[in-house]
Tab-separated table of C-alpha atoms and ligand atoms in Angstrom:
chain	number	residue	atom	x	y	z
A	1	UNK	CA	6.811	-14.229	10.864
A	2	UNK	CA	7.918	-13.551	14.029
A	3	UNK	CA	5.306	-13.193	16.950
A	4	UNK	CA	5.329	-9.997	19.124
A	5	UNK	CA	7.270	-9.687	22.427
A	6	UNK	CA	4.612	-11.571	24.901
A	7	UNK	CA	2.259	-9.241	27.133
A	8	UNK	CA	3.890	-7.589	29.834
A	9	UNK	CA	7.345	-7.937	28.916
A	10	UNK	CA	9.045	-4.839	26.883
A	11	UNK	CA	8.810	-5.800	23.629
A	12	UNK	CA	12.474	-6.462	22.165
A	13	UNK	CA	14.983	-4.313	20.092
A	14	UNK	CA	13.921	-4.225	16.483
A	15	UNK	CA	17.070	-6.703	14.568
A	16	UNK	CA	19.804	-5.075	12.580
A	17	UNK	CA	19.050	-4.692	8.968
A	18	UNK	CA	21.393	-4.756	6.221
A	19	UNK	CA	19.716	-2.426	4.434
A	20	UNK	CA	21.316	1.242	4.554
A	21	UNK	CA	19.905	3.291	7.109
A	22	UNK	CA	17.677	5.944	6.217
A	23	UNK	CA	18.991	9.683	7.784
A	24	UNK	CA	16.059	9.449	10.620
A	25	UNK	CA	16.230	6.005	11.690
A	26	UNK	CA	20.206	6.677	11.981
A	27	UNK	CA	19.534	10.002	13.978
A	28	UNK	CA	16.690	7.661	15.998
A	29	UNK	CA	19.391	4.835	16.432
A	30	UNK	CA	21.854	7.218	17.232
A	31	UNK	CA	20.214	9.231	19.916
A	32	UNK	CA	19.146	5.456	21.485
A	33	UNK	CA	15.456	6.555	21.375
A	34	UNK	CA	15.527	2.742	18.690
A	35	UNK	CA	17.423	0.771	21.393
A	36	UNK	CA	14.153	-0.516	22.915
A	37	UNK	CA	10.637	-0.743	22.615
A	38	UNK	CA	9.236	2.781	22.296
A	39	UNK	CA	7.225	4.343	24.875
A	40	UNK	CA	4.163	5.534	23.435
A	41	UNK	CA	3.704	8.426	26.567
A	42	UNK	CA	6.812	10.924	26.579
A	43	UNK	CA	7.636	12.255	29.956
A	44	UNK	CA	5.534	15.207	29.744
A	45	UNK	CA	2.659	13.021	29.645
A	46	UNK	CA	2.018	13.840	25.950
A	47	UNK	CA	1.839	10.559	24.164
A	48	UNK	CA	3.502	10.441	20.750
A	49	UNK	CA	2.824	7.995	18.506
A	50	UNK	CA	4.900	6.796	15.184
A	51	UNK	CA	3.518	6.377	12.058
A	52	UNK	CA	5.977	5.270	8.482
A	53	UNK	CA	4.591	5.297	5.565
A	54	UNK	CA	6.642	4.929	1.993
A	55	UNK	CA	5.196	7.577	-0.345
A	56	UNK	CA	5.570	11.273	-0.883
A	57	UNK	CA	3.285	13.371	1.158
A	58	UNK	CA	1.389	14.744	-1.692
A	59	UNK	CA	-0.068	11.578	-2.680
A	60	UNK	CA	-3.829	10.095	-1.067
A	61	UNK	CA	-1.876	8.099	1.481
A	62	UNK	CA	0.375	10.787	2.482
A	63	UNK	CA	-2.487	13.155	3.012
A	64	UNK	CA	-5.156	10.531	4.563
A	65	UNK	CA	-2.714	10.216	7.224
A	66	UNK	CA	-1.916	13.763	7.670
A	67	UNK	CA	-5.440	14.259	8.275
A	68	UNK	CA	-5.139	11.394	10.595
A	69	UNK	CA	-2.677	13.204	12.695
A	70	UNK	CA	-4.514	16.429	12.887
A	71	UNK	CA	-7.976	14.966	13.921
A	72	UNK	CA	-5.831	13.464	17.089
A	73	UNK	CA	-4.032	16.104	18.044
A	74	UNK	CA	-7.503	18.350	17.997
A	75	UNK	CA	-9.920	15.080	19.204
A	76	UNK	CA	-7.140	14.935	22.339
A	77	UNK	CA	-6.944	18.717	22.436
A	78	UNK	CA	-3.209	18.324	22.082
A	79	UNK	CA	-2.459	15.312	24.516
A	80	UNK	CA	-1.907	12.701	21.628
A	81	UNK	CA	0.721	13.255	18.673
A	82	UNK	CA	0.911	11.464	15.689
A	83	UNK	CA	4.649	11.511	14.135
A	84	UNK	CA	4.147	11.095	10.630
A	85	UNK	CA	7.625	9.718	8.855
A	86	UNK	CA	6.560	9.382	4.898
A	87	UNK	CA	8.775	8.447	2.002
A	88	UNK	CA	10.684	5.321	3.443
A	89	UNK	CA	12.398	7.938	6.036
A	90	UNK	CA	12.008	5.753	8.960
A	91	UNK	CA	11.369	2.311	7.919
A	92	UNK	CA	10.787	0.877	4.490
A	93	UNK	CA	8.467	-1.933	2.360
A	94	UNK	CA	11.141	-4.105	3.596
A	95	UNK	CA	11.487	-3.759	7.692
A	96	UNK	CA	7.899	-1.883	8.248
A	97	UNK	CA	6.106	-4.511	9.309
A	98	UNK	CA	8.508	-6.045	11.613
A	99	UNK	CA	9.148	-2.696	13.019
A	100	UNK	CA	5.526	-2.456	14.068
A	101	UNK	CA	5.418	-6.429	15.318
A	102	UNK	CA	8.564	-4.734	17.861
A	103	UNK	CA	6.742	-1.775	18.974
A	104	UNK	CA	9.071	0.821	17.121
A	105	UNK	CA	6.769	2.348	15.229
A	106	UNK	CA	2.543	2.462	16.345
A	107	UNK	CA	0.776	2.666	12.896
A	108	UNK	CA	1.819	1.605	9.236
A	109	UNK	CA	-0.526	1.275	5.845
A	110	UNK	CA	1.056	-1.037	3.701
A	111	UNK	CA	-0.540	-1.647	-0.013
A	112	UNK	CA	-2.686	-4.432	0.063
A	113	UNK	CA	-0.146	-6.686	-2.558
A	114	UNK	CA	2.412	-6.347	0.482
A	115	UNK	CA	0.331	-8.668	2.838
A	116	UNK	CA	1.049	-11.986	1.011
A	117	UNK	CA	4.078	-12.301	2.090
A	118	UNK	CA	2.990	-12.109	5.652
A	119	UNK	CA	1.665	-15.359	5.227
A	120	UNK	CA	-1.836	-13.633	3.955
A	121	UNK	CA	-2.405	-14.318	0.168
A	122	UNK	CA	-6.018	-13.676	0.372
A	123	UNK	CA	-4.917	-10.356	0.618
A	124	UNK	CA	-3.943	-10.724	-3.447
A	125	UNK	CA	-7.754	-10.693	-4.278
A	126	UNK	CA	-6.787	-6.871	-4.485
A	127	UNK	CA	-4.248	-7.544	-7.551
A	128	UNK	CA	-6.194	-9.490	-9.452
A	129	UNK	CA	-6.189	-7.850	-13.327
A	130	UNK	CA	-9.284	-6.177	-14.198
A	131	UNK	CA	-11.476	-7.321	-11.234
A	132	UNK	CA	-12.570	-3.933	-10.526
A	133	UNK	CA	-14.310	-1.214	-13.131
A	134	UNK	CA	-14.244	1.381	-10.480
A	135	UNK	CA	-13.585	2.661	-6.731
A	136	UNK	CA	-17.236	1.957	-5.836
A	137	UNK	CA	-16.741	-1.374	-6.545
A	138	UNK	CA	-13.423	-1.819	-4.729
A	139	UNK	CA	-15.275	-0.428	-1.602
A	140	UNK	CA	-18.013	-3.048	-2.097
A	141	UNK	CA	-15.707	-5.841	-1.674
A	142	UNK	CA	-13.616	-3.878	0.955
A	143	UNK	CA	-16.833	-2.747	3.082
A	144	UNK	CA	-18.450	-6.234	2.330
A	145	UNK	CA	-17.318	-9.962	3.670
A	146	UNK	CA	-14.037	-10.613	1.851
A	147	UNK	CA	-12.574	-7.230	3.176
A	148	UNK	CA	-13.845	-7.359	6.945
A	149	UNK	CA	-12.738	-11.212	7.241
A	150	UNK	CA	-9.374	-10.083	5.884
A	151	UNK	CA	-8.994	-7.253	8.151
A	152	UNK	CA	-9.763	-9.731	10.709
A	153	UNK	CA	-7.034	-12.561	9.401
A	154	UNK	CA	-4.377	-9.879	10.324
A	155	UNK	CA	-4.766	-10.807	14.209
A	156	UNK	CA	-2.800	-13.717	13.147
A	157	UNK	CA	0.309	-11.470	12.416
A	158	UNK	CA	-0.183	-9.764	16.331
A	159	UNK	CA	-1.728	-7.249	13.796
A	160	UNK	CA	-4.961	-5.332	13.708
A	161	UNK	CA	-6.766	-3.737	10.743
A	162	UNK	CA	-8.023	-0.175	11.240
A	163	UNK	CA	-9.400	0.149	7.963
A	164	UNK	CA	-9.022	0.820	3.855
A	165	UNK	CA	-7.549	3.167	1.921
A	166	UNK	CA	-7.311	3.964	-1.904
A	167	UNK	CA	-4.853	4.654	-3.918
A	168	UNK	CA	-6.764	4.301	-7.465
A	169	UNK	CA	-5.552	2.139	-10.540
A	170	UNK	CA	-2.523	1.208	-12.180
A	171	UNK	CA	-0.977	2.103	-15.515
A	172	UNK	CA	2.080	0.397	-17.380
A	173	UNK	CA	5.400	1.783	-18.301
A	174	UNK	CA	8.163	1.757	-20.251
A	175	UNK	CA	10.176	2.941	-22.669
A	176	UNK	CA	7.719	1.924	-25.902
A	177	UNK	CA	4.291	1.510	-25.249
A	178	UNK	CA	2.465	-1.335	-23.500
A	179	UNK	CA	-0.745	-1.530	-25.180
A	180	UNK	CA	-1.064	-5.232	-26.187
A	181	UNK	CA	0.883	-8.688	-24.623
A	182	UNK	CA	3.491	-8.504	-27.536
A	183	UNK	CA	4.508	-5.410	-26.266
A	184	UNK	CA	5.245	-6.869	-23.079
A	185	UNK	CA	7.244	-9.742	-24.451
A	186	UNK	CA	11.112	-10.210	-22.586
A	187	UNK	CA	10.591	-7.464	-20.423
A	188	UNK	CA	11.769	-7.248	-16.770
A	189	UNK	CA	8.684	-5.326	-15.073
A	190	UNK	CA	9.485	-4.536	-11.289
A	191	UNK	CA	6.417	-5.313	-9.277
A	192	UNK	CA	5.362	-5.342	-5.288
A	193	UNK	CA	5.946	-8.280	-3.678
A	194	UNK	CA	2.533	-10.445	-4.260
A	195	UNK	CA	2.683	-13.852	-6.517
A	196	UNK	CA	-0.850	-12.708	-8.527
A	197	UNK	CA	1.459	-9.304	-9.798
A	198	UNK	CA	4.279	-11.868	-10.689
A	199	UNK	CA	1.915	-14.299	-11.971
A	200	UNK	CA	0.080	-11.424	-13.950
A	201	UNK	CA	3.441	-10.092	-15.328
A	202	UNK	CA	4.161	-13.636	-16.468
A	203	UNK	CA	1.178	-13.958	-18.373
A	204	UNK	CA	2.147	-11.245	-20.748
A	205	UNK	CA	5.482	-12.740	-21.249
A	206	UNK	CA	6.953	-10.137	-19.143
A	207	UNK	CA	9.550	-11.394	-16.186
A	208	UNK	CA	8.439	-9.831	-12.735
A	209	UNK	CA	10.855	-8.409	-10.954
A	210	UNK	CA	10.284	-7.895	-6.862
A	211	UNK	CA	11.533	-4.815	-5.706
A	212	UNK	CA	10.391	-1.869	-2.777
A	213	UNK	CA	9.214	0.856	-3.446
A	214	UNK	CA	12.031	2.988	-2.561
A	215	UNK	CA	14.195	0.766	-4.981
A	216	UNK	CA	11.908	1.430	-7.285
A	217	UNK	CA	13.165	4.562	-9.090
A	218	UNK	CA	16.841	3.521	-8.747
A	219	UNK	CA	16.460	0.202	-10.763
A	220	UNK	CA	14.955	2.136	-13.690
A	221	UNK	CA	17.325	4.251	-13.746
A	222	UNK	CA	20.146	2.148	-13.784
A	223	UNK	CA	17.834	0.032	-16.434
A	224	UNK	CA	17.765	-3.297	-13.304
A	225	UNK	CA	13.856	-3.421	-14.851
A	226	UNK	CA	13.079	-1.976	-18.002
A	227	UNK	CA	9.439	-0.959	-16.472
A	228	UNK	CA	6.726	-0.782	-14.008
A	229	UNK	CA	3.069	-0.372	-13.050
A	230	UNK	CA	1.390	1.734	-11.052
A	231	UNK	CA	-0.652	4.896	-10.433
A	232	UNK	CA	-0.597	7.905	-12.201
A	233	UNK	CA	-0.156	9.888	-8.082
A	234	UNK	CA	2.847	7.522	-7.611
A	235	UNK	CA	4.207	7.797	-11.016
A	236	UNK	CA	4.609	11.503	-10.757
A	237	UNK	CA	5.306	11.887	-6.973
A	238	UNK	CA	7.906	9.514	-7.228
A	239	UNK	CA	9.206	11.750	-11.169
A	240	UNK	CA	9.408	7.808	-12.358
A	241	UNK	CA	8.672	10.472	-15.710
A	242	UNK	CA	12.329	11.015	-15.602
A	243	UNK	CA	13.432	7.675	-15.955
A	244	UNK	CA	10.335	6.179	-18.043
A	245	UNK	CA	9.326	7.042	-21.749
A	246	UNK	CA	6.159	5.968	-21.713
A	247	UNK	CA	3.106	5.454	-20.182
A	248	UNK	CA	0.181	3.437	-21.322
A	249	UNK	CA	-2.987	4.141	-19.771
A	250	UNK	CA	-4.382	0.613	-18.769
A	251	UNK	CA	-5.928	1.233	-15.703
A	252	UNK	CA	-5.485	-2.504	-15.251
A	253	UNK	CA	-5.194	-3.192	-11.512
A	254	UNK	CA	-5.825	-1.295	-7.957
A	255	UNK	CA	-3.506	-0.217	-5.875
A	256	UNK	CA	-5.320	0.524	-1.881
A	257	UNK	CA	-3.317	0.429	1.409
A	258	UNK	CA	-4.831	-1.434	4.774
A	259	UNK	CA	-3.936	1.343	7.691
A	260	UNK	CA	-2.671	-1.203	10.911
A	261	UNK	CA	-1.202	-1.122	13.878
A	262	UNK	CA	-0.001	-3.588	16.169
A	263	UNK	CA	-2.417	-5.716	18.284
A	264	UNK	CA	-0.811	-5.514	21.644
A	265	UNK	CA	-0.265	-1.938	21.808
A	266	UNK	CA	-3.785	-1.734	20.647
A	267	UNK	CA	-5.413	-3.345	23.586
A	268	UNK	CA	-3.571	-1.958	26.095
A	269	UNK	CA	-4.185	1.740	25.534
A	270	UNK	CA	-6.465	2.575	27.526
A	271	UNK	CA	-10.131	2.895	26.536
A	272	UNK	CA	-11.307	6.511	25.879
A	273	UNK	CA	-7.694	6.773	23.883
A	274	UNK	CA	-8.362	3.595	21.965
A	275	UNK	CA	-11.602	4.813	21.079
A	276	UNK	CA	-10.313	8.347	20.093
A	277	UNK	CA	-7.987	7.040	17.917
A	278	UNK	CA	-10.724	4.882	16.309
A	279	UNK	CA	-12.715	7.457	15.667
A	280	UNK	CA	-9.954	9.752	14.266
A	281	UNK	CA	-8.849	6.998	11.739
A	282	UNK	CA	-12.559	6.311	10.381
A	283	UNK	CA	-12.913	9.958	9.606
A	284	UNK	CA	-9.572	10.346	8.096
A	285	UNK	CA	-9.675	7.458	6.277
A	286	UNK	CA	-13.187	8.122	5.038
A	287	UNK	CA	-11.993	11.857	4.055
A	288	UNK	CA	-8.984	10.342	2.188
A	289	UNK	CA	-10.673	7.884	0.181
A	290	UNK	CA	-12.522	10.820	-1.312
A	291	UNK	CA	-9.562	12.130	-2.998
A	292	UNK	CA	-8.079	9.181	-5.046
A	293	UNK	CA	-10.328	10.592	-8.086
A	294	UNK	CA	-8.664	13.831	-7.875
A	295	UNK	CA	-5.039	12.840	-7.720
A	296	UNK	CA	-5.510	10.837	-10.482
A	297	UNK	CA	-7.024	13.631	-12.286
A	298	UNK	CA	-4.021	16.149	-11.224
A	299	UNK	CA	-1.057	13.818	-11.709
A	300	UNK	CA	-2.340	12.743	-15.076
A	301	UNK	CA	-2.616	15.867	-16.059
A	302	UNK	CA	0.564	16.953	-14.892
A	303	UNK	CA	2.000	13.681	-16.719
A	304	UNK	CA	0.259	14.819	-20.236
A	305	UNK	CA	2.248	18.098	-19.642
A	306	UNK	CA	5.561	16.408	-19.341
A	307	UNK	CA	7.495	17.056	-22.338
A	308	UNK	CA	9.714	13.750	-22.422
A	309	UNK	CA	6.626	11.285	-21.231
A	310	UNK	CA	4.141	9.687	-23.847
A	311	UNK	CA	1.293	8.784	-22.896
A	312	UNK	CA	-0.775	6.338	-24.585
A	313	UNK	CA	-4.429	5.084	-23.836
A	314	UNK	CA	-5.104	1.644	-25.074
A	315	UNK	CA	-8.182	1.132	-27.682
A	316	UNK	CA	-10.838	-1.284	-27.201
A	317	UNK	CA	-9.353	-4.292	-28.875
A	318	UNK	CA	-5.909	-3.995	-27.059
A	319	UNK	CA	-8.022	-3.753	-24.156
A	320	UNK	CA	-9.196	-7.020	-24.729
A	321	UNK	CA	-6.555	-8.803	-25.585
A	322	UNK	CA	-4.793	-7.852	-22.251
A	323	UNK	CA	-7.916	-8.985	-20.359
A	324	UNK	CA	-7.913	-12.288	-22.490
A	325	UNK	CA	-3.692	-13.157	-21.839
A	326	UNK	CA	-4.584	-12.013	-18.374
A	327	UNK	CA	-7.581	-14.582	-17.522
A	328	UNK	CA	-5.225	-17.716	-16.252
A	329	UNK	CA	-4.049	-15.241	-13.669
A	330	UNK	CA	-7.534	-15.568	-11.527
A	331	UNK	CA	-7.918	-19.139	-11.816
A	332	UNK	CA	-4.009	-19.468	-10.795
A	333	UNK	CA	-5.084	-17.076	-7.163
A	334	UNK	CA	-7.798	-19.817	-6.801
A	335	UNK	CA	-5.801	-22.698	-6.740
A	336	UNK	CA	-3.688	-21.032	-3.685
A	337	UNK	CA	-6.344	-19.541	-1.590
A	338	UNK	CA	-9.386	-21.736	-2.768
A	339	UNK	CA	-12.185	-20.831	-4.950
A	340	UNK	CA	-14.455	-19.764	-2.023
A	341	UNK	CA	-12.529	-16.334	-1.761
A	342	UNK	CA	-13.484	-15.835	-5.600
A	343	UNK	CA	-16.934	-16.576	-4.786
A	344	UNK	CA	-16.921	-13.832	-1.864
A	345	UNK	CA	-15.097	-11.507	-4.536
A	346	UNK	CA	-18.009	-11.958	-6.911
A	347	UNK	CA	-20.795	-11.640	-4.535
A	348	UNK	CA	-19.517	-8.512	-2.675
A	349	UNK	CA	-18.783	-7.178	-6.048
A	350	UNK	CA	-22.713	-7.622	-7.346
A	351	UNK	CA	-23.981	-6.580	-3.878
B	1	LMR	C1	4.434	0.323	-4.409
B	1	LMR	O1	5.295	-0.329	-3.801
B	1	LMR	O2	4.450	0.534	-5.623
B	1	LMR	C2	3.288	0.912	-3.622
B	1	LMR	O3	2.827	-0.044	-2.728
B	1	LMR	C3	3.723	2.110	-2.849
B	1	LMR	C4	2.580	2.670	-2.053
B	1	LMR	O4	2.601	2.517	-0.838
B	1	LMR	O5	1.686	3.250	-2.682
């Protein structure tokens, strides 16, 4: 991964992609405002500060960071302005992190299953199937040593960590239902890009397929991947309803984002704005993780009441026969990252 420009010098243009251009970026390009590293303080003295994310608005990331913005603009009575550009509008799973390694863009929050790839695979403890029986748990591990050492490895990347937020758990879909491993037998399943989702999809005889999440609803439609995981608030945000069948209700893995932003930029703001923006991301982020429950709640409702969707919940026994097909995946994450990080996993979990 490429290392940020080094301290002092403007930090370089961010390199031409080959993916299309989204209509901002090409209206940023365009105007020039992309042809260099951004300058966080516009002329007026106002600073304005970039933040891409990939989901819909309406989702807990979407709003988290809404909130975000708002608490700085009223912390810095109007002298700091967060730009929020959601839904892959500005940069996408693909480009986002090396847009905020150039300085284009000040803040990004990834899903956790995207930070292997940086070179981070501890980051995968997050994937693991069925390590987690609820949020409070997830926060455990997050608020206890695995997640603060993590947050910490990012410094490695030129990145730094501002904190945790949820999304809630994954489901399976289709178009049958995904209730035991037989069901999931020859089935291309796109996945984020993290070896413990392909390694998981493998296990149930399924072939992973890695794919952004703007690609996401495209390759379903065009049947690329016959199915997918993930949570009921990006299921229906994203109307995946329209292109899926079913949906079976295995709550099998979490899905949470790490909010970052890039180290440099970081430490140089200066203090009282560093600290501002601190203290306007802990409350934000500590508002949003209160309403993971409650999308899941709405969007599964809203799911039940779509027509053309079934929706299945898996009994007991299915249950465990997915957890059973599923156990190699765990000892398969300890041989890359080393058993120690399970050990952390089950301590903060039983803290
Ligand atoms: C996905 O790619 O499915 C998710 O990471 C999207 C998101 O940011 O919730």
């Amino acid at each position: 991964m490429t290392r940020p420009a080094s301290r002092g010098l403007p930090a370089p243009c961010p390199p031409a992609s080959h993916a299309p251009l989204s209509p901002v970026r090409r209206a940023l390009l365009g105007g020039g405002l992309l042809a260099c590293a951004i300058p966080a303080a516009a002329s007026s003295g106002m600073r304005v500060l970039r933040l891409s994310h990939v989901v819909a608005p309406n989702t807990p990331k979407g709003q988290a960071l809404e909130h975000f913005a708002q608490l700085v603009e009223r912390y810095s009575q109007g002298r700091i302005r967060v730009q929020i550009y959601p839904q892959s509008t500005l940069y996408g799973d693909a480009d986002e992190v090396q847009a905020l390694q150039f300085g284009a863009v000040h803040f990004i929050a990834p899903s956790l299953s995207k930070f292997g790839r940086m070179g981070l695979p501890e980051f995968e403890l997050f994937d693991l199937p069925y390590a987690f029986d609820s949020l409070e748990q997830v926060r455990r591990v997050m608020d206890g040593v695995p997640g603060q050492l993590l947050l910490e490895r990012l410094q490695r990347n030129g990145v730094h960590g501002l904190g945790y937020l949820h999304n809630g758990f994954k489901h399976m879909s289709a178009q049958h239902a995904l209730l035991t491993p037989n069901d999931y037998l020859g089935l291309r399943m796109r996945i984020q890009p993290s070896r413990v989702l392909a390694d998981q999809m493998q296990a149930l005889g399924a072939s992973p397929v890695a794919l952004s999440f703007g690609e996401t609803y495209p390759a379903l439609q065009r049947k690329v991947v016959d199915g997918t995981e993930n949570t009921a608030s990006n299921f229906w945000t994203q109307k995946l309803q329209r292109v899926q069948s079913d949906l079976s209700l295995t709550g099998h893995g979490y899905l949470g984002y790490a909010v970052v932003t890039q180290q440099r930029f970081w430490e140089n703001l200066p203090n009282n704005e560093r600290a501002l923006l601190d203290q306007a991301m802990r409350d934000a982020l500590q508002w949003g993780n209160t309403l993971a429950l409650e999308h899941e709640r709405s969007s599964l409702q809203a799911l039940r009441g779509t027509t053309a969707l079934r929706v299945h919940t898996p009994g007991a026994a299915q249950t465990q026969a997915l957890r059973r097909a599923l156990l190699p995946v765990r000892q398969q994450l300890a041989q890359r990252i080393g058993s120690v990080w399970m050990d952390l996993l089950t301590e903060a979990l039983h803290s």
